[in-house]
Amino acid sequence: MTPPGPPPAGGRLLVPLYVHPAADPAAWAALAEAAPRLHSVVLNAADGPGQRPDPAFHTAAERLRGAGVPLLGYVDTGYGRRAPRAVVGDIRRHRRWYGVDGVFLDQVPAHAAPLPHYRRLVLLAKALGARTAVLNPGTHPDPGYARIADLLVTFEGTWEAYRRAAVPPWTAAHPPARFCHHV
């Protein structure tokens, strides 16, 4: 494994802003202003879309979409233990209620055994209209995940841990823009 290099020139940010728009409207306004520098924003109303549409999230989503920011719906997969029907239900609600452009599948395992399950989830998300599928194992997973995700989160942690992180050689076979790090 080699140490991670600097982000690619012109790299853009994926922002998982897990704060309610009514609790911090300034943070949401700042995202609209930063639109050209953003890859996308993850909408997470209640560890997913919630049980019913949230008007504040709908308004925030409309504002971001108007600024040209792609939106991803947060969906917890429970490391493959959450029922596919529940995952797909969350994807549908995000699309219907907030018009998200893609899906942010969180709590993805890193080992190879669940790859067929995640391949099906990504295909279902795309069939439901998701243009982007982000998988978040938060670490470097089996290389098969890079073949099914549009964007793969391969690090979650502190700056100090990031500075010491290593990158497996298999990542060199993929464009750097296919990887994301949450520092």
Coordinates of C-alpha atoms in Angstrom, one line a residue:
M1 CA 0.0 0.0 0.0
T2 CA 1.2 3.5 -0.8
P3 CA 0.3 6.7 1.0
P4 CA -2.6 8.8 -0.4
G5 CA -1.6 11.6 -2.7
P6 CA -3.1 15.1 -3.0
P7 CA -6.6 15.4 -4.3
P8 CA -6.9 15.7 -8.1
A9 CA -6.7 19.2 -9.5
G10 CA -10.2 20.7 -9.7
G11 CA -11.5 18.1 -7.2
R12 CA -15.0 18.8 -6.0
L13 CA -16.6 18.2 -2.6
L14 CA -19.2 15.7 -1.7
V15 CA -21.0 17.2 1.4
P16 CA -22.8 15.0 3.8
L17 CA -24.6 17.9 5.7
Y18 CA -26.5 16.0 8.4
V19 CA -28.1 19.0 10.0
H20 CA -31.8 20.0 9.5
P21 CA -32.2 23.1 7.3
A22 CA -34.3 24.8 10.1
A23 CA -31.5 24.2 12.6
D24 CA -28.7 25.8 10.5
P25 CA -30.1 27.6 7.5
A26 CA -26.8 29.4 7.1
A27 CA -25.0 26.1 6.4
W28 CA -27.6 25.3 3.7
A29 CA -27.3 28.7 2.1
A30 CA -23.5 28.4 2.0
L31 CA -23.9 25.2 0.0
A32 CA -26.0 27.0 -2.6
E33 CA -23.3 29.6 -2.8
A34 CA -20.6 27.0 -3.2
A35 CA -22.4 25.1 -5.9
P36 CA -19.6 25.2 -8.5
R37 CA -17.2 23.5 -6.1
L38 CA -19.6 20.7 -5.1
H39 CA -19.8 17.2 -6.5
S40 CA -23.1 16.7 -4.6
V41 CA -24.9 17.1 -1.3
V42 CA -26.2 14.2 0.7
L43 CA -29.8 14.8 2.0
N44 CA -30.4 13.0 5.3
A45 CA -33.7 14.0 6.8
A46 CA -34.0 11.3 9.4
D47 CA -31.3 8.6 8.8
G48 CA -32.9 8.4 5.4
P49 CA -35.9 10.2 3.9
G50 CA -38.0 9.9 7.1
Q51 CA -41.5 8.6 7.4
R52 CA -43.1 11.6 5.6
P53 CA -41.9 14.4 3.4
D54 CA -40.2 17.2 5.4
P55 CA -41.1 20.6 3.9
A56 CA -37.8 22.2 5.2
F57 CA -35.8 19.5 3.3
H58 CA -38.0 19.9 0.3
T59 CA -37.3 23.7 0.2
A60 CA -33.5 23.2 0.8
A61 CA -33.4 20.6 -2.0
E62 CA -35.2 23.0 -4.4
R63 CA -32.7 25.8 -3.5
L64 CA -29.7 23.5 -4.1
R65 CA -31.1 22.1 -7.3
G66 CA -31.7 25.6 -8.5
A67 CA -28.1 26.4 -7.8
G68 CA -27.0 23.4 -9.9
V69 CA -26.0 21.1 -7.0
P70 CA -26.7 17.4 -7.6
L71 CA -28.5 15.8 -4.6
L72 CA -28.0 12.3 -3.2
G73 CA -30.5 10.6 -0.9
Y74 CA -28.9 9.1 2.2
V75 CA -29.8 5.4 2.7
D76 CA -28.5 3.2 5.5
T77 CA -27.8 -0.4 4.3
G78 CA -26.8 -1.7 7.7
Y79 CA -23.7 -3.4 6.3
G80 CA -25.9 -5.6 4.1
R81 CA -28.3 -6.6 6.9
R82 CA -31.1 -4.2 6.1
A83 CA -33.9 -5.7 4.0
P84 CA -33.5 -4.8 0.3
R85 CA -37.2 -3.8 0.3
A86 CA -36.5 -1.2 3.0
V87 CA -33.5 0.1 1.2
V88 CA -35.4 0.4 -2.1
G89 CA -38.3 2.1 -0.2
D90 CA -35.9 4.8 1.0
I91 CA -34.5 5.3 -2.5
R92 CA -38.1 5.7 -3.8
R93 CA -39.1 8.1 -1.1
H94 CA -36.0 10.3 -1.6
R95 CA -36.7 10.4 -5.4
R96 CA -40.4 11.2 -4.9
W97 CA -40.2 13.6 -2.0
Y98 CA -36.9 15.5 -2.7
G99 CA -36.1 14.8 -6.4
V100 CA -32.6 13.5 -5.6
D101 CA -30.3 12.8 -8.5
G102 CA -28.7 9.8 -6.9
V103 CA -28.2 7.7 -3.9
F104 CA -25.6 7.6 -1.1
L105 CA -25.6 4.0 0.3
D106 CA -24.1 4.1 3.7
Q107 CA -22.7 1.4 6.0
V108 CA -21.5 -0.7 3.1
P109 CA -19.3 -3.7 4.2
A110 CA -15.8 -4.0 2.7
H111 CA -15.6 -7.7 2.1
A112 CA -16.4 -9.4 -1.1
A113 CA -19.3 -11.7 -0.1
P114 CA -22.1 -9.0 -0.2
L115 CA -21.0 -7.7 -3.7
P116 CA -23.9 -9.4 -5.5
H117 CA -26.4 -7.8 -3.0
Y118 CA -24.9 -4.3 -3.6
R119 CA -24.7 -4.8 -7.4
R120 CA -28.5 -5.5 -7.3
L121 CA -29.1 -2.4 -5.0
V122 CA -27.1 -0.1 -7.4
L123 CA -29.0 -1.6 -10.4
L124 CA -32.4 -1.0 -8.7
A125 CA -31.4 2.5 -7.8
K126 CA -30.4 3.2 -11.4
A127 CA -33.7 1.7 -12.6
L128 CA -35.5 4.1 -10.2
G129 CA -33.8 7.0 -11.9
A130 CA -30.6 7.5 -9.8
R131 CA -27.9 8.9 -12.0
T132 CA -25.2 8.5 -9.4
A133 CA -24.6 5.7 -6.9
V134 CA -22.2 6.3 -4.1
L135 CA -21.1 3.4 -1.8
N136 CA -19.6 4.2 1.6
P137 CA -17.7 1.4 3.3
G138 CA -15.5 4.2 4.8
T139 CA -12.4 2.1 4.0
H140 CA -10.8 0.5 1.0
P141 CA -13.1 -2.4 0.2
D142 CA -12.8 -5.4 -2.1
P143 CA -11.9 -4.0 -5.6
G144 CA -15.3 -5.3 -6.8
Y145 CA -17.1 -2.3 -5.2
A146 CA -15.2 0.1 -7.4
R147 CA -16.7 -1.7 -10.4
I148 CA -20.3 -1.1 -9.3
A149 CA -20.1 2.4 -7.7
D150 CA -20.0 5.7 -9.5
L151 CA -18.2 7.0 -6.4
L152 CA -16.6 5.0 -3.6
V153 CA -15.9 6.5 -0.1
T154 CA -12.7 4.8 0.9
F155 CA -11.8 6.8 4.0
E156 CA -13.8 8.2 7.0
G157 CA -11.8 9.6 9.9
T158 CA -9.7 12.3 11.4
W159 CA -7.0 14.3 9.5
E160 CA -4.3 12.6 11.6
A161 CA -5.5 9.1 10.5
Y162 CA -5.8 10.3 6.9
R163 CA -2.2 11.5 6.9
R164 CA -1.2 7.9 7.9
A165 CA -3.6 6.1 5.6
A166 CA -2.4 3.8 2.9
V167 CA -3.9 3.2 -0.5
P168 CA -4.0 -0.4 -2.0
P169 CA -2.4 -0.8 -5.4
W170 CA -5.7 -1.9 -7.1
T171 CA -6.9 1.7 -6.9
A172 CA -4.4 2.8 -9.6
A173 CA -6.6 0.9 -12.1
H174 CA -9.4 3.5 -11.6
P175 CA -9.6 7.2 -12.1
P176 CA -9.0 9.2 -8.9
A177 CA -12.3 11.0 -9.4
R178 CA -14.1 7.7 -8.6
F179 CA -12.9 7.8 -4.9
C180 CA -14.0 10.1 -2.1
H181 CA -12.6 10.6 1.4
H182 CA -14.5 12.0 4.4
V183 CA -11.9 13.7 6.6

